[in-house]
Coordinates of C-alpha atoms in Angstrom, one line a residue:
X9 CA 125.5 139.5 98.7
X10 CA 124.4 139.2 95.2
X11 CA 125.5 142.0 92.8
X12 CA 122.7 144.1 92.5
X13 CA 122.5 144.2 96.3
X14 CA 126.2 145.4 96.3
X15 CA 125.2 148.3 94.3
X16 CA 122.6 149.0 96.6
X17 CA 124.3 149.0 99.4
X18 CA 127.9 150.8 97.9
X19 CA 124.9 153.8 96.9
X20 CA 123.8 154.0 100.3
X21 CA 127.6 154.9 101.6
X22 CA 128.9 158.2 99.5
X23 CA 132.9 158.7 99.8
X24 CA 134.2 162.2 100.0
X25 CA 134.4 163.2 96.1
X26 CA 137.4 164.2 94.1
X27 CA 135.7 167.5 93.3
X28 CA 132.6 169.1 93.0
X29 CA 130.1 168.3 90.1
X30 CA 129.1 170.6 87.7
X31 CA 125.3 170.9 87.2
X32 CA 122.6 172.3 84.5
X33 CA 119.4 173.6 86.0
X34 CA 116.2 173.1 84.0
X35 CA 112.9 174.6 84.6
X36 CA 109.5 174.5 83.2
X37 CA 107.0 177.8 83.8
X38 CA 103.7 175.9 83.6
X39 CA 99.7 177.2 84.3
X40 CA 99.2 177.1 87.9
X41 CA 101.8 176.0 89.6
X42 CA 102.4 177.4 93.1
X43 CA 105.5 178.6 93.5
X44 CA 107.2 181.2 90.7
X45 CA 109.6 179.5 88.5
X46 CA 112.7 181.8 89.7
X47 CA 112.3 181.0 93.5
X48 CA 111.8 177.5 92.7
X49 CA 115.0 177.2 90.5
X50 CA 116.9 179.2 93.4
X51 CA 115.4 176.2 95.8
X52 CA 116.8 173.5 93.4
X53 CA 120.4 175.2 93.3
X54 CA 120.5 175.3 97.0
X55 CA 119.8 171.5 96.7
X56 CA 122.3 171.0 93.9
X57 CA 125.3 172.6 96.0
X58 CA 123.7 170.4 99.4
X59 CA 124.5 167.4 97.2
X60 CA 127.7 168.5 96.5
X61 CA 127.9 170.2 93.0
X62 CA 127.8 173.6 91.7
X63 CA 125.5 175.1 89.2
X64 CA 127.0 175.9 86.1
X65 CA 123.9 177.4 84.1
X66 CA 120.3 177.0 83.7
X67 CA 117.1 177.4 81.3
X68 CA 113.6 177.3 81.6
X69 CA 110.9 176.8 79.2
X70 CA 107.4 177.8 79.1
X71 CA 104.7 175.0 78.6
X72 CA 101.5 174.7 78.5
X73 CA 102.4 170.7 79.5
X74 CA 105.1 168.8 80.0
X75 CA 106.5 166.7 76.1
X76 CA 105.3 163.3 76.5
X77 CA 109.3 162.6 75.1
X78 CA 111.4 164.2 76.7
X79 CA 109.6 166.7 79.2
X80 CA 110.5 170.0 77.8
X81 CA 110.4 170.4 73.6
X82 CA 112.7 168.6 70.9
X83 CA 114.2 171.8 70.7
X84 CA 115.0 172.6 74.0
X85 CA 116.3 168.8 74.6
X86 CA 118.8 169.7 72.2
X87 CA 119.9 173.0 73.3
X88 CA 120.1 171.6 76.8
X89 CA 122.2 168.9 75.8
X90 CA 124.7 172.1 74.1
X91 CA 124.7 173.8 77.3
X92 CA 125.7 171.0 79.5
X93 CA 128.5 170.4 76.2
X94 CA 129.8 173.8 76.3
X95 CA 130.4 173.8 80.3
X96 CA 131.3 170.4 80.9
X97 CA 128.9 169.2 83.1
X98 CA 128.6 166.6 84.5
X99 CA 124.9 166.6 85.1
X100 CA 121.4 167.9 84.5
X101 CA 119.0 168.2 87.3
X102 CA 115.3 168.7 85.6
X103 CA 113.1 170.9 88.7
X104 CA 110.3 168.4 88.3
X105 CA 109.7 164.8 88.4
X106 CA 110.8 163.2 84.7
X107 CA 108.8 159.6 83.9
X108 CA 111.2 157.0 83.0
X109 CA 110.9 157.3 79.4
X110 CA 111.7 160.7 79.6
X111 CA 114.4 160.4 81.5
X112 CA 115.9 157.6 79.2
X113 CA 114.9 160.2 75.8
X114 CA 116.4 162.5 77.2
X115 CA 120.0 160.6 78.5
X116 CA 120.2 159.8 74.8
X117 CA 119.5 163.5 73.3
X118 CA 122.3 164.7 76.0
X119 CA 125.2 161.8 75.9
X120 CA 126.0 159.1 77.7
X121 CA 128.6 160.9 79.4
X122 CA 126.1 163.8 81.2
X123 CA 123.7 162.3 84.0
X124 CA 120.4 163.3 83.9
X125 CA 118.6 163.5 87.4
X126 CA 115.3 165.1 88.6
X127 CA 114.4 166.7 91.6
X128 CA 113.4 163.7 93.4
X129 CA 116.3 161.9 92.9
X130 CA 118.1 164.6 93.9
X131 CA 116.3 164.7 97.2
X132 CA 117.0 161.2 97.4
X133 CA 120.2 161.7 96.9
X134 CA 120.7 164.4 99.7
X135 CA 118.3 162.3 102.2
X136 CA 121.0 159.7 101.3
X137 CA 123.9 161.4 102.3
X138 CA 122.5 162.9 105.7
X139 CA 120.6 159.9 106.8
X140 CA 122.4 158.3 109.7
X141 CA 120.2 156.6 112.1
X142 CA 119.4 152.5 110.9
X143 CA 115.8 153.6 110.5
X144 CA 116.5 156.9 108.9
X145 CA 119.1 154.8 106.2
X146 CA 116.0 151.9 105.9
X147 CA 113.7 155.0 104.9
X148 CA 115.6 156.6 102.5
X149 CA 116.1 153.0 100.9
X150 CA 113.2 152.1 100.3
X151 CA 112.0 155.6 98.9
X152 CA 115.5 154.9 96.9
X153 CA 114.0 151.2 95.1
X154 CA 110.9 152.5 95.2
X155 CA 111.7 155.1 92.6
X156 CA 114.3 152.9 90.7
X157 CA 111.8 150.1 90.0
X158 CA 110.4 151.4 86.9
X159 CA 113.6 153.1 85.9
X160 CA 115.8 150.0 85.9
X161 CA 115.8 149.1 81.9
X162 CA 117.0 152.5 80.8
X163 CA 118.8 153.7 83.8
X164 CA 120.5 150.6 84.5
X165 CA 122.1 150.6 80.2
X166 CA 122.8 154.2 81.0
X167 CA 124.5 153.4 84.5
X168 CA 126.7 150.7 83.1
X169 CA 128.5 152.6 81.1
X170 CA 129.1 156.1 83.0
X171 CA 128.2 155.8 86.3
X172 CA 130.6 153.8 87.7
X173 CA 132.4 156.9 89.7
X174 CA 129.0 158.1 91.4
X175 CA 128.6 161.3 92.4
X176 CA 125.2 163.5 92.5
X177 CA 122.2 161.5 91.7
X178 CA 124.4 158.1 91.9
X179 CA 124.0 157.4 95.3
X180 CA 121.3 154.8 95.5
X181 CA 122.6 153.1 92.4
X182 CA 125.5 153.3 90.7
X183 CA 126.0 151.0 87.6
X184 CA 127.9 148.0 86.9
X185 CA 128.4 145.6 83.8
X186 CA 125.3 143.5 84.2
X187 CA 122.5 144.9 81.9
X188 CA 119.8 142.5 82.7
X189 CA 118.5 143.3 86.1
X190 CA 116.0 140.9 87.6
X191 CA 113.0 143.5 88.8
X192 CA 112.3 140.2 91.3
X193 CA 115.5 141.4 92.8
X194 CA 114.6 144.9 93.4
X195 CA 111.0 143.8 94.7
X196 CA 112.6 141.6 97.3
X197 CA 115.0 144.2 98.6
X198 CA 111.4 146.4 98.9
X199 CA 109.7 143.9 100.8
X200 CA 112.8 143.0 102.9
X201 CA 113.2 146.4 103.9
X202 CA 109.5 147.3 104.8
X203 CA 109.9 144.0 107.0
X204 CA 112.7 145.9 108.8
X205 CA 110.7 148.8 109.0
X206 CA 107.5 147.6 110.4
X207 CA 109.4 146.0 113.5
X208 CA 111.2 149.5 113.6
X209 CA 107.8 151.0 114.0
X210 CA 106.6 148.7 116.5
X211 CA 109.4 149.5 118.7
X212 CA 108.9 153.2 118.1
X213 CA 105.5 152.9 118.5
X214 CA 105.5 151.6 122.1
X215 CA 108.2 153.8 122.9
X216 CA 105.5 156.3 121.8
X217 CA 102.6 154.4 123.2
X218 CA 104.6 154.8 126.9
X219 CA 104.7 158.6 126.5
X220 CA 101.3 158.8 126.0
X221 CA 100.6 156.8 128.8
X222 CA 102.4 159.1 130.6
X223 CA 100.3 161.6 130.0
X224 CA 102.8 164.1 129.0
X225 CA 101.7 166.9 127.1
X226 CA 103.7 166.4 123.2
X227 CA 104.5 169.2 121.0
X228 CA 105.9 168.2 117.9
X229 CA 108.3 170.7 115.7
X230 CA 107.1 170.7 111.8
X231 CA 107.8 173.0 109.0
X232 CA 109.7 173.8 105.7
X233 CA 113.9 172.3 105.7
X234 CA 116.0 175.0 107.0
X235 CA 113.3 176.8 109.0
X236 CA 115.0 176.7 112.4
X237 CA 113.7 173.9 113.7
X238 CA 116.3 172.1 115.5
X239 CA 117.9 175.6 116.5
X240 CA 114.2 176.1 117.9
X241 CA 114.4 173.0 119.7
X242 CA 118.0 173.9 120.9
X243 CA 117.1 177.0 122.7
X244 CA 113.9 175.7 124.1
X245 CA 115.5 172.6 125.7
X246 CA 119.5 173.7 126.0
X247 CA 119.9 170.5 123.8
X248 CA 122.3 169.8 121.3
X249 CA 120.4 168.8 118.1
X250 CA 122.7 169.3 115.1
X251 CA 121.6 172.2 113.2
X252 CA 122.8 173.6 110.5
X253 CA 122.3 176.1 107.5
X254 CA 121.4 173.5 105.6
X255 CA 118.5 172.0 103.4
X256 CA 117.9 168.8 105.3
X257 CA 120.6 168.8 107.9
X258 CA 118.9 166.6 109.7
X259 CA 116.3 163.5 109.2
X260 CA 115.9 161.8 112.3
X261 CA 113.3 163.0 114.9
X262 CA 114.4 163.6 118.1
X263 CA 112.5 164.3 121.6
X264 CA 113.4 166.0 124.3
X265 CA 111.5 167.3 127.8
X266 CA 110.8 170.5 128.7
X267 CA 109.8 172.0 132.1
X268 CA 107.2 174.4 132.1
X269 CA 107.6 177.7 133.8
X270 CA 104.8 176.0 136.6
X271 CA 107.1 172.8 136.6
X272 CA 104.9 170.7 134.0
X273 CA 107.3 168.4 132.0
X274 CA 105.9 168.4 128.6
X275 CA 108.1 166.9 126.0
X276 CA 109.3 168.5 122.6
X277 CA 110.2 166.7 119.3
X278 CA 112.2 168.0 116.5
X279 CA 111.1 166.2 112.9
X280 CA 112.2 166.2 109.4
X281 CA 111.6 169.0 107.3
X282 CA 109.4 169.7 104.9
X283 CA 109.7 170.8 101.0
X284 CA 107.5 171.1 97.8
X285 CA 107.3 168.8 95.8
X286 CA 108.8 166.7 98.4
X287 CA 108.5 163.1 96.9
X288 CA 105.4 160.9 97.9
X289 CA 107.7 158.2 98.4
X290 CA 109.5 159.8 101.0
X291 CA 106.3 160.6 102.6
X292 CA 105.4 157.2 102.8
X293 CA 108.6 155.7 103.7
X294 CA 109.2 158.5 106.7
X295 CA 105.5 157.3 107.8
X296 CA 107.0 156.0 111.2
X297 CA 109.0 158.8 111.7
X298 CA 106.0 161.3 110.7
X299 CA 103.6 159.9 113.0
X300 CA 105.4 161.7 115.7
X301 CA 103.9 164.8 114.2
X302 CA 99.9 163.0 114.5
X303 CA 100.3 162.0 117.5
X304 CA 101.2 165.0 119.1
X305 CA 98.7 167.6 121.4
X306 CA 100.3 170.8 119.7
X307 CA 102.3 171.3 116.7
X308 CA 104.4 174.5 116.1
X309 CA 104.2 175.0 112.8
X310 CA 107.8 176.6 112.5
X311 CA 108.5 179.2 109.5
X312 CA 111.2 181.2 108.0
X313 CA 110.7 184.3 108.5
X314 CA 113.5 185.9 106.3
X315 CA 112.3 183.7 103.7
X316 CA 110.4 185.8 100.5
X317 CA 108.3 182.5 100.0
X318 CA 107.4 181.9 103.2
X319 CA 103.6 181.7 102.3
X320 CA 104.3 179.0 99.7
X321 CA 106.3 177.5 102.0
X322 CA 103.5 177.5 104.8
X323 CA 101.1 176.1 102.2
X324 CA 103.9 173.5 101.0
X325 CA 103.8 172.0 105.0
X326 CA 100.4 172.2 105.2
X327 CA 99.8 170.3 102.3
X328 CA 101.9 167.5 103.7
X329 CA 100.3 167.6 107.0
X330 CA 97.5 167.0 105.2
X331 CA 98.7 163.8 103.4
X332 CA 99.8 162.3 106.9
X333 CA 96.8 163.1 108.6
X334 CA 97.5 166.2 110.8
X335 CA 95.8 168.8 109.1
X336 CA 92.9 169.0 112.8
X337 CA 95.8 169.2 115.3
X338 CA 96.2 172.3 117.0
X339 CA 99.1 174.4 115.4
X340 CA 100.5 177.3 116.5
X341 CA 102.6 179.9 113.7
X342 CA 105.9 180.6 114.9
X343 CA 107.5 182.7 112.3
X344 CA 111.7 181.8 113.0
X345 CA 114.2 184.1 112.4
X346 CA 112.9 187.3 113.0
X347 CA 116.3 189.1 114.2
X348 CA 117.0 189.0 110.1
X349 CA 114.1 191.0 109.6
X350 CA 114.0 195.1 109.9
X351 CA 110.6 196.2 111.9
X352 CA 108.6 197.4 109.0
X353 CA 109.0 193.9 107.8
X354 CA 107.9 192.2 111.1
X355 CA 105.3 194.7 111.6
X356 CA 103.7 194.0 108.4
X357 CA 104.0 190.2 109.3
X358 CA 102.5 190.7 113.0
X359 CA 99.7 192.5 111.4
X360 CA 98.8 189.6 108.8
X361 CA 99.4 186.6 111.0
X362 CA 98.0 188.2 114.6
X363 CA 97.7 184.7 115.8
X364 CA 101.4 183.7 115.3
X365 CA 104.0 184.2 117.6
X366 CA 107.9 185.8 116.5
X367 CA 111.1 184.2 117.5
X368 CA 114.6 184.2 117.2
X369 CA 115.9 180.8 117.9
X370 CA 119.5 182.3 117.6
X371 CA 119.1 185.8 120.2
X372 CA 116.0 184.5 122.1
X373 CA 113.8 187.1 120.9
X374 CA 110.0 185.8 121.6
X375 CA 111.4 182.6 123.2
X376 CA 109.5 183.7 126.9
X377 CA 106.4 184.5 124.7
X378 CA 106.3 181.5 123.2
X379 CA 107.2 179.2 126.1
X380 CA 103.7 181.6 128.0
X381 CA 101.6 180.1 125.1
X382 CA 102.4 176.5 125.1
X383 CA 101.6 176.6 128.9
X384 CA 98.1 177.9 128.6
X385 CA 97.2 175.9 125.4
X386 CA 99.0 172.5 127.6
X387 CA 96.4 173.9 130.3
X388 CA 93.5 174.6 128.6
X389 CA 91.8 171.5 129.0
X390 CA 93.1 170.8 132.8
X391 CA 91.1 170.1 135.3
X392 CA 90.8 172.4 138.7
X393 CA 91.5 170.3 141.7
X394 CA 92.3 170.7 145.3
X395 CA 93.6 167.5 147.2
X396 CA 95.1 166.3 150.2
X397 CA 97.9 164.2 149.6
X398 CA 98.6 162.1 152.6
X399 CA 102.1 162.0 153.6
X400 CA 102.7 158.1 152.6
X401 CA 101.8 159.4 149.0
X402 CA 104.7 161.2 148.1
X403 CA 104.8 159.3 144.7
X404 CA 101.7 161.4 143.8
X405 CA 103.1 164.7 145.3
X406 CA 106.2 164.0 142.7
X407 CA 103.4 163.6 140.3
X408 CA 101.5 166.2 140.6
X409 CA 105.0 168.4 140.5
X410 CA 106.2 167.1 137.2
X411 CA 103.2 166.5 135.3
X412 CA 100.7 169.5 136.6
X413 CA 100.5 173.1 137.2
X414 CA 101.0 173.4 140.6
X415 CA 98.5 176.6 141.7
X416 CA 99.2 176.5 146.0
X417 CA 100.9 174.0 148.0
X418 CA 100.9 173.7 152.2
X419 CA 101.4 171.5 154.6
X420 CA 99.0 170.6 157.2
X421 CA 98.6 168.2 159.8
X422 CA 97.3 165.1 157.6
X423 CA 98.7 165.9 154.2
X424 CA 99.8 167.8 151.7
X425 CA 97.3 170.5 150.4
X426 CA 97.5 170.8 147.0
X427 CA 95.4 173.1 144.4
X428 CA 96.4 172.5 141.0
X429 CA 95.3 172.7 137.2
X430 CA 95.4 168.5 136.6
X431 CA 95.3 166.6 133.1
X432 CA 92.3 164.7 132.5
X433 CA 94.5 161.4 132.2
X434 CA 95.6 162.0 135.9
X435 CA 92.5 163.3 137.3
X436 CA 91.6 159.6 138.4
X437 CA 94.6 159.0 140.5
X438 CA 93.8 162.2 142.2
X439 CA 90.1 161.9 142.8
X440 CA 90.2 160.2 146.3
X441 CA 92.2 162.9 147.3
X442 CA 89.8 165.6 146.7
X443 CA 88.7 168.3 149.4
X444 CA 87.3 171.5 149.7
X445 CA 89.5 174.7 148.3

């Protein structure tokens, strides 16, 4: 294993740390941006302390646009760099996505012995640490080189000397004596990993291809981190899906049946979560992963009620869907959470989003309701049938049990008589079979 691999690879395994880091916030309040500054710096501390440090201070700055230099002005470089002096940190953590030059402007206007990080590598950095699944770990790798390709010059002099001891923002490359890093080296370890990716897809995607040739109705779980998704999933299947109060607790999708309250099996899959300005890399790299989302019949669209920017938050998945190619599925709304809210608040919610349906994943509030949708939107396209199954047939009697809404059933001299609401994909097994009502 060559040295730069090593480094690589010692990133992508973070050891319990000493202590906790201390961390500087920095924002920028620019024209048009989506979210208000505030909420958006209270995001990025919840991801700070989720990577293991705490937040120390923070400043903002109002721009028109970003310095060319060093992101925010000369000025406020400098009195960052004070900040992070007068409460020993140990890092900065910019809320928006610093160029490489930046980023190397601004390590030398703070000191080599403060890291500077942005948002994406600190969502790197997290997806790094809760990764655990091989394809999950290849993801986040590749999203990890991708993003320290054209850093490598001025990170890789500033890593040498002070990032030996990792910690936040070090996992996917901590430094080492060598300055000159052959980029061939990095480009390899790209391409190497997409070629462990692709077969990781194939295999996923006939895994995927065989549910659909089930004809299983798929929902698919999507929404902002933290939402309740996997607690969603949880009480809707009695699984045990890790979940907890966490930003990104967990990464790797998982799928579970359900049995409809008319005995249809459909089948449910928890995916990653969602966040703004969630990297592009990432998006890319969790493709595989993602396209358990486009190829589903329904997606619930799961959000955090108790959360004051849930709209943003909404907007923030729906923008991704879009990028993957979901944005024409049928969602449904499911606002999470709803046994933190008082009933003025849900009231006011019920009366903006009349389409959406209220949950608590945690008391079961809304749970039946919800469960009475999915069956009439996994029906809605069914066909009306009536057949007599003869006795011999059994496998299509269990068929018609686990993948259809049974309406009647009896048993008469040549058969079983069977009336039921039948998936188009099945209606062809069924059509010899089909009598009067």
């Amino acid at each position: 294993m060559s040295d730069f691999e090593a480094v690589i690879t010692r990133g992508m395994t973070p050891t319990a740390e000493v202590r906790r880091e201390r961390a500087v916030l920095v924002g920028v309040d620019r024209p048009g941006t989506a979210w208000p500054l505030a909420s958006s710096l209270a995001e990025l501390e919840r991801l700070v302390d989720t990577a293991g440090a705490d937040v120390v201070a923070s400043t903002t700055q109002k721009l028109e646009a970003p310095n060319p230099r060093t992101f925010v002005g000369t000025g406020k470089a400098e009195e960052v760099a004070e900040l992070a002096r007068a409460h020993a940190a140990d890092l900065v953590v910019f809320d928006d996505e610093l160029t490489p030059s930046q980023q190397a402007n601004l390590e030398k206007v703070v000191g080599r012995d403060v890291k500077v990080i942005d948002r994406t590598a600190l969502i790197l950095d997290i997806f790094a640490l809760h990764a655990t699944s091989k394809e999950g770990r290849l993801q986040v790798r590749l999203a990890q080189n991708q993003y320290l390709l054209p850093r490598l010059r001025g990170m890789w002099a500033h890593l040498a000397s002070n990032r030996m001891g990792g910690g936040v923002g070090s996992r996917f490359g901590e430094g080492e004596s060598q300055l000159e890093v052959d980029r061939r080296m990095v480009r390899k370890r790209i391409t190497s990993i997409k070629r462990e990716l692709k077969h990781l897809s194939e295999v996923r995607a006939v895994q995927r291809e065989s549910r659909y040739e089930s004809g299983m109705f798929k929902v698919a779980l999507a929404g902002y981190t933290n939402a309740g998704k996997s607690s969603l999933l949880n009480r809707l299947t009695k699984a045990d899906v890790l979940a907890y109060d966490k930003l990104f607790a967990t990464l790797d999708s998982t799928t579970r049946k359900f049995e409809l309250p008319e005995g249809r099996e459909i089948t449910i899959t928890d995916t990653v979560g969602f966040i703004q300005k969630l990297p592009t890399t990432l998006v890319e790299a969790f493709k595989s992963t993602l396209d358990e989302i486009t190829g589903a019949d329904l997606v619930l669209h799961v959000v955090d009620a108790s959360s004051e920017e849930y709209q943003g938050q909404i907007d923030a998945v729906d923008a991704i869907l879009g990028q993957i190619g979901a944005q024409d599925l049928q969602r449904i709304l499911v606002f999470n959470k709803c046994d933190l809210l008082d009933q003025e608040h849900q009231n006011a919610l019920e009366t903006r989003h009349a389409q959406a349906r209220f949950v608590s994943a945690e008391t079961g509030e809304g749970i039946a309701g919800l469960i009475e949708h999915i069956a009439r939107v996994a029906s809605a396209h069914d066909d009306h049938l009536s057949v007599l199954l003869p006795y011999h047939r059994g496998d299509l009697v269990s068929l018609a049990h686990e993948r259809c809404h049974i309406l009647s059933e009896t048993h008469e001299e040549q058969g079983t008589k069977i009336t039921m609401l039948v998936s188009p994909s099945f209606s062809g097994l069924f059509a010899p079979f089909v009598c009067e009502e």
